[in-house]
XYZ file of N, CA and C in Angstrom:
663
model
N -80.911 6.270 -27.222
C -79.594 5.988 -26.620
C -78.890 4.937 -27.463
N -77.634 5.180 -27.718
C -76.886 4.266 -28.565
C -76.563 2.987 -27.794
N -76.162 1.964 -28.539
C -75.801 0.680 -27.904
C -74.609 0.846 -26.988
N -73.660 1.675 -27.388
C -72.466 1.894 -26.553
C -72.846 2.534 -25.237
N -73.757 3.515 -25.296
C -74.188 4.192 -24.074
C -74.910 3.241 -23.166
N -75.752 2.344 -23.764
C -76.480 1.370 -22.936
C -75.523 0.431 -22.233
N -74.486 -0.035 -22.946
C -73.509 -0.946 -22.323
C -72.763 -0.248 -21.171
N -72.425 1.047 -21.423
C -71.715 1.776 -20.368
C -72.606 1.922 -19.139
N -73.880 2.203 -19.314
C -74.802 2.355 -18.173
C -74.948 1.036 -17.422
N -74.984 -0.069 -18.168
C -75.129 -1.381 -17.553
C -73.911 -1.714 -16.687
N -72.704 -1.431 -17.195
C -71.470 -1.709 -16.440
C -71.441 -0.879 -15.167
N -71.802 0.403 -15.298
C -71.803 1.280 -14.112
C -72.798 0.764 -13.078
N -73.957 0.293 -13.522
C -74.960 -0.218 -12.595
C -74.477 -1.444 -11.857
N -73.794 -2.326 -12.559
C -73.260 -3.545 -11.929
C -72.219 -3.169 -10.877
N -71.361 -2.231 -11.204
C -70.316 -1.813 -10.257
C -70.942 -1.234 -8.994
N -71.931 -0.374 -9.174
C -72.608 0.228 -8.014
C -73.257 -0.837 -7.164
N -73.872 -1.801 -7.790
C -74.531 -2.874 -7.026
C -73.520 -3.676 -6.223
N -72.371 -3.961 -6.826
C -71.325 -4.721 -6.113
C -70.799 -3.939 -4.918
N -70.629 -2.641 -5.087
C -70.149 -1.795 -3.984
C -71.154 -1.796 -2.852
N -72.432 -1.697 -3.165
C -73.483 -1.690 -2.122
C -73.471 -2.997 -1.340
N -73.348 -4.109 -2.046
C -73.327 -5.423 -1.383
C -72.114 -5.530 -0.465
N -70.951 -5.078 -0.945
C -69.729 -5.174 -0.141
C -69.856 -4.343 1.124
N -70.369 -3.119 0.985
C -70.527 -2.254 2.165
C -71.512 -2.856 3.136
N -72.557 -3.435 2.658
C -73.576 -4.035 3.539
C -72.990 -5.197 4.336
N -72.134 -5.987 3.689
C -71.538 -7.138 4.377
C -70.504 -6.714 5.419
N -69.743 -5.653 5.110
C -68.681 -5.236 6.014
C -69.166 -4.344 7.137
N -70.281 -3.685 6.971
C -70.753 -2.741 7.994
C -71.206 -3.504 9.237
N -70.702 -3.125 10.452
C -71.076 -3.858 11.671
C -72.540 -3.716 11.999
N -73.133 -4.809 12.426
C -74.537 -4.840 12.810
C -74.649 -4.460 14.279
N -75.261 -3.313 14.621
C -75.341 -2.891 16.023
C -76.144 -3.847 16.876
N -77.007 -4.639 16.240
C -77.833 -5.577 17.010
C -77.168 -6.936 17.208
N -76.024 -7.135 16.530
C -75.368 -8.450 16.634
C -74.814 -8.637 18.037
N -74.912 -9.856 18.621
C -74.378 -10.110 19.968
C -72.865 -9.973 19.990
N -72.357 -9.296 21.021
C -70.919 -9.097 21.159
C -70.290 -10.290 21.881
N -69.032 -10.585 21.516
C -68.328 -11.688 22.165
C -68.103 -11.368 23.635
N -68.348 -12.344 24.477
C -68.185 -12.150 25.921
C -66.709 -11.976 26.253
N -66.371 -11.079 27.193
C -64.964 -10.918 27.588
C -64.461 -12.194 28.241
N -63.148 -12.479 28.155
C -62.615 -13.695 28.751
C -62.829 -13.712 30.262
N -63.164 -14.871 30.761
C -63.389 -15.011 32.201
C -62.090 -14.815 32.957
N -62.155 -14.152 34.116
C -60.926 -13.970 34.895
C -60.355 -15.303 35.335
N -59.014 -15.374 35.388
C -58.356 -16.619 35.778
C -58.542 -16.851 37.271
N -58.946 -18.046 37.599
C -59.163 -18.407 38.996
C -57.886 -18.987 39.580
N -57.459 -18.456 40.715
C -56.275 -18.961 41.404
C -56.725 -19.734 42.631
N -56.457 -21.011 42.646
C -56.812 -21.845 43.784
C -55.710 -21.743 44.820
N -56.055 -21.361 46.052
C -55.001 -21.221 47.081
C -54.150 -22.472 47.203
N -52.842 -22.280 47.148
C -51.929 -23.403 47.309
C -51.586 -24.128 46.031
N -52.320 -23.844 44.937
C -52.072 -24.592 43.710
C -51.029 -23.929 42.821
N -50.853 -22.612 42.959
C -49.922 -21.890 42.100
C -48.841 -21.194 42.921
N -49.271 -20.421 43.889
C -48.327 -19.641 44.669
C -47.668 -20.508 45.734
N -46.398 -20.278 45.960
C -45.650 -21.010 46.974
C -45.181 -20.029 48.051
N -45.159 -20.493 49.276
C -44.708 -19.629 50.353
C -43.227 -19.322 50.185
N -42.863 -18.106 50.530
C -41.475 -17.685 50.391
C -40.598 -18.406 51.402
N -39.402 -18.758 50.952
C -38.451 -19.410 51.846
C -37.909 -18.384 52.824
N -37.864 -18.766 54.083
C -37.305 -17.905 55.137
C -38.044 -16.589 55.289
N -39.338 -16.549 54.971
C -40.097 -15.317 55.159
C -40.451 -15.098 56.622
N -40.324 -16.162 57.448
C -40.575 -16.019 58.879
C -39.423 -16.681 59.645
N -38.283 -16.009 59.733
C -37.129 -16.613 60.405
C -37.414 -16.884 61.875
N -36.865 -17.975 62.366
C -37.076 -18.373 63.760
C -36.589 -17.283 64.703
N -37.321 -17.118 65.791
C -36.959 -16.112 66.794
C -36.375 -16.755 68.040
N -36.180 -18.068 67.991
C -35.641 -18.782 69.143
C -34.678 -19.861 68.657
N -33.842 -20.354 69.548
C -32.908 -21.428 69.196
C -33.671 -22.728 68.989
N -33.191 -23.549 68.044
C -33.860 -24.825 67.773
C -32.834 -25.876 67.350
N -33.219 -27.133 67.516
C -32.374 -28.251 67.113
C -32.498 -28.440 65.603
N -31.408 -28.425 64.843
C -31.500 -28.598 63.386
C -31.841 -30.042 63.025
N -32.767 -30.207 62.116
C -33.148 -31.545 61.647
C -32.988 -31.713 60.140
N -33.013 -30.622 59.390
C -32.883 -30.671 57.930
C -32.060 -29.474 57.459
N -31.299 -29.685 56.415
C -30.540 -28.601 55.790
C -30.699 -28.690 54.272
N -30.965 -27.552 53.664
C -31.004 -27.452 52.202
C -29.918 -26.487 51.734
N -29.239 -26.873 50.681
C -28.257 -26.008 50.032
C -28.625 -25.986 48.549
N -29.241 -24.893 48.063
C -29.669 -24.864 46.664
C -28.551 -25.266 45.706
N -28.895 -26.169 44.800
C -27.927 -26.668 43.841
C -27.076 -27.804 44.346
N -27.236 -28.157 45.645
C -26.435 -29.232 46.233
C -27.316 -30.310 46.838
N -28.187 -29.928 47.760
C -29.044 -30.916 48.428
C -30.300 -30.226 48.927
N -31.370 -31.008 49.037
C -32.641 -30.466 49.508
C -33.136 -31.283 50.694
N -33.305 -30.612 51.820
C -33.820 -31.239 53.041
C -33.028 -32.486 53.446
N -31.732 -32.389 53.380
C -30.883 -33.483 53.878
C -31.038 -33.579 55.390
N -31.049 -34.788 55.913
C -31.217 -34.972 57.348
C -29.971 -34.511 58.099
N -30.197 -34.080 59.342
C -29.122 -33.676 60.235
C -29.166 -34.580 61.464
N -28.072 -35.251 61.737
C -27.991 -36.145 62.894
C -27.196 -35.456 64.004
N -27.799 -35.343 65.181
C -27.089 -34.798 66.330
C -26.206 -35.867 66.958
N -24.906 -35.595 67.056
C -23.961 -36.586 67.573
C -23.111 -35.976 68.690
N -22.818 -36.759 69.741
C -21.938 -36.269 70.806
C -20.491 -36.259 70.343
N -19.650 -35.569 71.078
C -18.227 -35.529 70.728
C -17.549 -36.853 71.068
N -16.423 -37.101 70.383
C -15.697 -38.349 70.627
C -14.814 -38.209 71.871
N -14.010 -39.229 72.136
C -13.180 -39.257 73.341
C -12.149 -38.144 73.364
N -11.833 -37.574 72.189
C -10.853 -36.479 72.109
C -11.520 -35.100 72.079
N -12.807 -35.072 72.404
C -13.586 -33.835 72.416
C -13.659 -33.193 71.038
N -13.725 -34.025 70.015
C -13.847 -33.563 68.632
C -15.260 -33.880 68.141
N -15.929 -32.961 67.452
C -17.264 -33.254 66.912
C -17.250 -34.518 66.061
N -18.212 -35.382 66.303
C -18.264 -36.667 65.596
C -18.881 -36.509 64.213
N -18.447 -37.384 63.311
C -19.074 -37.517 61.999
C -19.890 -38.805 61.998
N -20.796 -38.921 61.059
C -21.573 -40.158 60.943
C -20.654 -41.332 60.642
N -20.906 -42.504 61.212
C -20.110 -43.688 60.854
C -20.193 -43.932 59.349
N -19.080 -44.221 58.729
C -19.082 -44.412 57.272
C -19.934 -45.606 56.860
N -20.217 -46.498 57.823
C -21.045 -47.670 57.517
C -22.540 -47.365 57.583
N -22.916 -46.189 58.077
C -24.332 -45.831 58.194
C -24.955 -45.680 56.810
N -26.214 -46.050 56.693
C -26.881 -46.016 55.391
C -26.947 -44.606 54.811
N -26.989 -43.596 55.691
C -27.119 -42.214 55.234
C -25.834 -41.414 55.370
N -24.704 -42.107 55.538
C -23.442 -41.406 55.781
C -23.066 -40.472 54.628
N -23.403 -40.835 53.402
C -22.991 -40.056 52.237
C -23.922 -38.876 51.949
N -25.121 -38.876 52.554
C -26.130 -37.887 52.142
C -26.623 -37.014 53.290
N -26.061 -37.167 54.492
C -26.556 -36.439 55.661
C -25.468 -35.577 56.294
N -25.930 -34.622 57.104
C -25.050 -33.786 57.892
C -25.008 -34.298 59.331
N -23.953 -33.948 60.050
C -23.881 -34.196 61.484
C -23.755 -32.858 62.204
N -24.418 -32.765 63.349
C -24.386 -31.545 64.157
C -23.757 -31.855 65.503
N -22.937 -30.972 66.001
C -22.242 -31.139 67.273
C -23.236 -30.923 68.426
N -23.895 -32.004 68.818
C -24.929 -31.946 69.855
C -24.302 -32.169 71.230
N -24.750 -31.490 72.255
C -25.804 -30.461 72.288
C -25.207 -29.076 72.478
N -24.334 -28.662 71.602
C -23.677 -27.355 71.766
C -24.548 -26.245 71.195
N -23.963 -25.319 70.467
C -24.706 -24.149 69.981
C -25.705 -24.547 68.898
N -26.912 -24.011 69.016
C -28.008 -24.304 68.082
C -28.232 -23.126 67.138
N -28.844 -23.387 65.990
C -29.279 -22.281 65.136
C -30.252 -21.387 65.914
N -30.114 -20.095 65.755
C -30.996 -19.163 66.441
C -30.440 -18.614 67.733
N -29.306 -19.149 68.221
C -28.696 -18.590 69.423
C -28.019 -17.264 69.092
N -27.800 -16.471 70.133
C -27.345 -15.090 69.937
C -25.882 -14.976 69.545
N -25.083 -16.007 69.797
C -23.658 -15.924 69.466
C -23.076 -17.318 69.294
N -21.910 -17.359 68.658
C -21.180 -18.609 68.506
C -21.520 -19.392 67.253
N -20.671 -20.420 67.008
C -20.784 -21.219 65.786
C -21.621 -22.473 65.988
N -22.544 -22.693 65.055
C -23.264 -23.963 64.962
C -22.363 -24.900 64.160
N -21.846 -25.956 64.795
C -20.842 -26.813 64.161
C -21.503 -27.948 63.385
N -21.273 -27.955 62.091
C -21.852 -28.938 61.169
C -20.732 -29.585 60.378
N -20.872 -30.893 60.072
C -19.901 -31.544 59.196
C -20.596 -32.511 58.247
N -19.887 -32.900 57.202
C -20.396 -33.874 56.227
C -19.212 -34.653 55.668
N -19.498 -35.852 55.174
C -18.448 -36.721 54.649
C -18.074 -36.376 53.209
N -16.793 -36.564 52.911
C -16.283 -36.550 51.538
C -15.909 -37.989 51.187
N -16.223 -38.425 49.956
C -16.020 -39.819 49.559
C -14.949 -39.904 48.472
N -14.142 -40.952 48.480
C -13.088 -41.072 47.451
C -13.611 -41.063 46.023
N -14.834 -41.597 45.816
C -15.359 -41.661 44.446
C -16.119 -40.395 44.046
N -16.163 -39.402 44.930
C -16.767 -38.120 44.581
C -18.271 -38.057 44.665
N -18.904 -39.037 45.333
C -20.367 -39.104 45.315
C -21.036 -38.665 46.606
N -20.288 -38.250 47.605
C -20.880 -37.904 48.901
C -21.253 -36.421 48.966
N -21.990 -36.089 50.002
C -22.439 -34.717 50.196
C -21.261 -33.745 50.264
N -20.203 -34.127 50.968
C -19.030 -33.265 51.063
C -18.424 -32.951 49.709
N -18.395 -33.939 48.809
C -17.872 -33.709 47.454
C -18.693 -32.659 46.707
N -20.021 -32.772 46.827
C -20.895 -31.828 46.130
C -20.753 -30.420 46.714
N -20.570 -30.335 48.028
C -20.346 -29.029 48.636
C -19.040 -28.410 48.139
N -17.995 -29.220 48.057
C -16.707 -28.720 47.558
C -16.829 -28.200 46.133
N -17.631 -28.861 45.337
C -17.770 -28.482 43.930
C -18.613 -27.218 43.741
N -19.617 -27.007 44.625
C -20.638 -26.012 44.290
C -20.873 -24.904 45.310
N -20.541 -25.114 46.570
C -20.888 -24.116 47.582
C -19.824 -23.029 47.657
N -20.233 -21.801 47.345
C -19.304 -20.667 47.296
C -19.807 -19.511 48.152
N -18.934 -18.537 48.372
C -19.308 -17.330 49.109
C -20.494 -16.655 48.413
N -21.468 -16.248 49.216
C -22.671 -15.622 48.679
C -23.830 -16.576 48.523
N -23.558 -17.886 48.549
C -24.630 -18.868 48.416
C -25.390 -19.008 49.728
N -26.525 -19.706 49.653
C -27.445 -19.792 50.777
C -27.484 -21.198 51.371
N -27.632 -21.244 52.687
C -27.843 -22.493 53.417
C -29.115 -22.314 54.238
N -30.053 -23.231 54.122
C -31.333 -23.134 54.826
C -31.391 -24.246 55.868
N -31.557 -23.855 57.125
C -31.600 -24.818 58.227
C -33.020 -24.859 58.777
N -33.548 -26.061 58.964
C -34.905 -26.234 59.476
C -34.901 -27.134 60.707
N -35.924 -26.935 61.542
C -36.087 -27.749 62.727
C -37.542 -28.114 62.919
N -37.858 -28.733 64.035
C -39.225 -29.165 64.301
C -40.136 -27.950 64.467
N -41.434 -28.185 64.179
C -42.420 -27.126 64.351
C -42.330 -26.016 63.328
N -41.642 -26.248 62.214
C -41.543 -25.233 61.171
C -40.453 -24.201 61.389
N -39.599 -24.397 62.388
C -38.493 -23.446 62.611
C -37.580 -23.429 61.390
N -37.130 -22.244 61.028
C -36.337 -22.103 59.807
C -35.450 -20.867 59.895
N -34.209 -21.017 59.455
C -33.295 -19.882 59.341
C -32.509 -20.002 58.038
N -32.329 -18.873 57.373
C -31.477 -18.806 56.193
C -30.118 -18.236 56.591
N -29.083 -18.791 55.997
C -27.721 -18.304 56.217
C -27.093 -17.996 54.866
N -26.241 -16.962 54.852
C -25.489 -16.599 53.640
C -24.013 -16.884 53.891
N -23.398 -17.623 52.973
C -21.988 -17.965 53.123
C -21.146 -16.699 52.997
N -20.338 -16.442 54.019
C -19.508 -15.238 54.044
C -18.026 -15.528 53.827
N -17.624 -16.784 54.058
C -16.202 -17.112 53.922
C -16.055 -18.606 53.634
N -15.075 -18.938 52.803
C -14.698 -20.327 52.532
C -13.173 -20.405 52.634
N -12.697 -21.282 53.511
C -11.249 -21.398 53.698
C -10.839 -22.863 53.645
N -9.566 -23.092 53.372
C -8.983 -24.434 53.385
C -7.832 -24.423 54.388
N -7.829 -25.396 55.288
C -6.763 -25.500 56.287
C -6.172 -26.904 56.235
N -4.996 -27.066 56.770
C -4.422 -28.403 56.937
C -5.051 -29.038 58.169
N -5.459 -30.280 58.028
C -6.114 -30.973 59.137
C -5.238 -30.978 60.377
N -3.940 -31.110 60.176
C -3.023 -31.178 61.313
C -2.945 -29.865 62.071
N -3.310 -28.752 61.434
C -3.203 -27.452 62.080
C -4.428 -27.119 62.925
N -5.571 -27.671 62.579
C -6.793 -27.336 63.295
C -7.235 -25.906 63.028
N -8.344 -25.496 63.674
C -8.867 -24.148 63.462
C -9.605 -23.683 64.707
N -9.013 -22.729 65.409
C -9.699 -22.147 66.565
C -10.938 -21.377 66.116
N -10.893 -20.799 64.921
C -12.033 -20.041 64.399
C -13.270 -20.918 64.257
N -13.039 -22.178 63.897
C -14.162 -23.103 63.725
C -14.913 -23.298 65.036
N -14.226 -23.329 66.142
C -14.829 -23.637 67.438
C -15.309 -22.403 68.204
N -15.281 -21.234 67.608
C -15.617 -19.998 68.317
C -17.004 -20.069 68.954
N -17.079 -19.679 70.231
C -18.340 -19.700 70.977
C -18.860 -18.301 71.299
N -17.998 -17.315 71.241
C -18.385 -15.974 71.683
C -18.504 -14.968 70.544
N -18.270 -15.407 69.324
C -18.366 -14.489 68.191
C -19.801 -14.340 67.710
N -19.996 -13.703 66.570
C -21.341 -13.531 66.011
C -21.965 -14.880 65.672
N -23.288 -14.967 65.686
C -23.941 -16.235 65.367
C -23.704 -16.610 63.905
N -23.313 -17.860 63.667
C -23.089 -18.318 62.306
C -23.007 -19.841 62.270
N -23.083 -20.372 61.070
C -22.813 -21.789 60.833
C -21.334 -21.928 60.509
N -20.719 -22.996 61.022
C -19.372 -23.378 60.608
C -19.479 -24.815 60.090
N -19.409 -24.953 58.789
C -19.585 -26.248 58.112
C -18.234 -26.739 57.617
N -17.856 -27.965 57.994
C -16.527 -28.477 57.647
C -16.635 -29.825 56.945
N -15.765 -30.045 55.947
C -15.665 -31.344 55.272
C -14.195 -31.628 54.988
N -13.861 -32.907 54.840
C -12.511 -33.283 54.402
C -12.318 -32.864 52.947
N -11.090 -32.481 52.616
C -10.834 -32.080 51.231
C -9.459 -32.567 50.777
N -9.293 -32.731 49.467
C -8.067 -33.312 48.912
C -6.819 -32.528 49.279
N -5.675 -33.229 49.210
C -5.497 -34.607 48.704
C -5.830 -35.669 49.757
N -6.218 -36.836 49.256
C -6.487 -37.981 50.124
C -5.197 -38.784 50.266
N -4.766 -38.961 51.490
C -3.494 -39.630 51.751
C -3.646 -41.127 51.979
N -4.866 -41.554 52.243
C -5.126 -42.969 52.505
C -6.535 -43.132 53.025
N -6.986 -44.349 53.324
C -8.345 -44.571 53.826
C -8.633 -43.718 55.062
N -9.653 -42.879 54.949
C -10.038 -42.021 56.057
C -9.045 -40.934 56.394
N -8.083 -40.693 55.534
C -7.020 -39.731 55.829
C -6.924 -38.701 54.698
N -7.453 -37.509 54.961
C -7.400 -36.415 53.993
C -6.522 -35.315 54.560
N -5.703 -34.749 53.736
C -4.731 -33.768 54.225
C -5.383 -32.470 54.693
N -6.439 -32.037 53.999
C -7.015 -30.713 54.263
C -8.457 -30.788 54.764
N -8.912 -29.645 55.253
C -10.316 -29.452 55.605
C -10.772 -28.153 54.953
N -11.969 -28.176 54.401
C -12.585 -26.959 53.878
C -13.693 -26.548 54.833
N -13.707 -25.264 55.192
C -14.698 -24.743 56.141
C -15.442 -23.580 55.495
N -16.768 -23.615 55.620
C -17.609 -22.495 55.209
C -18.195 -21.845 56.465
N -18.136 -20.529 56.497
C -18.800 -19.774 57.559
C -19.981 -19.039 56.924
N -21.144 -19.115 57.578
C -22.352 -18.516 57.007
C -23.132 -17.786 58.091
N -23.547 -16.570 57.804
C -24.249 -15.728 58.769
C -25.752 -15.765 58.543
N -26.551 -15.682 59.623
C -28.013 -15.697 59.473
C -28.502 -14.450 58.754
N -29.599 -14.616 58.005
C -30.172 -13.517 57.231
C -31.595 -13.264 57.716
N -31.888 -12.020 58.085
C -33.263 -11.642 58.414
C -33.727 -12.008 59.805
N -32.911 -12.675 60.598
C -33.317 -13.088 61.941
C -33.068 -11.966 62.941
N -33.691 -12.013 64.124
C -33.384 -11.014 65.157
C -31.903 -10.993 65.514
N -31.277 -12.175 65.511
C -29.852 -12.243 65.819
C -29.031 -11.493 64.762
N -29.412 -11.666 63.495
C -28.680 -10.995 62.418
C -28.863 -9.486 62.523
N -30.067 -9.024 62.818
C -30.294 -7.593 62.950
C -29.524 -7.005 64.119
N -29.413 -7.778 65.200
C -28.659 -7.305 66.364
C -27.187 -7.133 66.023
N -26.647 -8.090 65.233
C -25.243 -8.003 64.825
C -25.027 -6.785 63.933
N -25.951 -6.550 62.998
C -25.813 -5.413 62.091
C -25.912 -4.093 62.856
N -26.797 -4.044 63.846
C -26.957 -2.821 64.623
C -25.732 -2.551 65.488
N -25.059 -3.642 65.935
C -23.888 -3.477 66.785
C -22.694 -3.043 65.986
């Protein structure tokens, strides 16, 4: 065999050996331990999932104690107040510590969960724009939600169906309705401000209950 032939045989042998080594390294070993599958994720009750809001609407009338308006306020307190000497629903005294952040309810008239009539609620508007009424004027629109809560876990959701502006001097019989469908009637002072405690207009939101027996009765009727 010539020297050239010997060199060619040697090169071919080296190539074959390299191919064998590569295949041996890449070929899966059937006896090799397989990676364990990832452990299932453990969900601890109460740590991840949250109960749905208004998934169990109240089936009876209740005294409102808290109101939430998404994007405006969360669990704001509700103070039940008697009417004044002129038979007008009272607002919180402006000197009260919570006057800017709380609602007032016309106690003891119509309650959330009753079969008919308006639940009368009010809140203050402040000249500097920092009170609850100011935030409602800026953000609460038709289609938005109002969540009313009471003692013992009572809860009702309402959907805003109408927003109107009236002159304070004209009043509103619609606001005081007792025999109509069950709803919230929420009122605040609104601009222009004519002087201390004197606002020319009132803004009123009407909101109907969602998912309650009362709401279903209205829809069926």
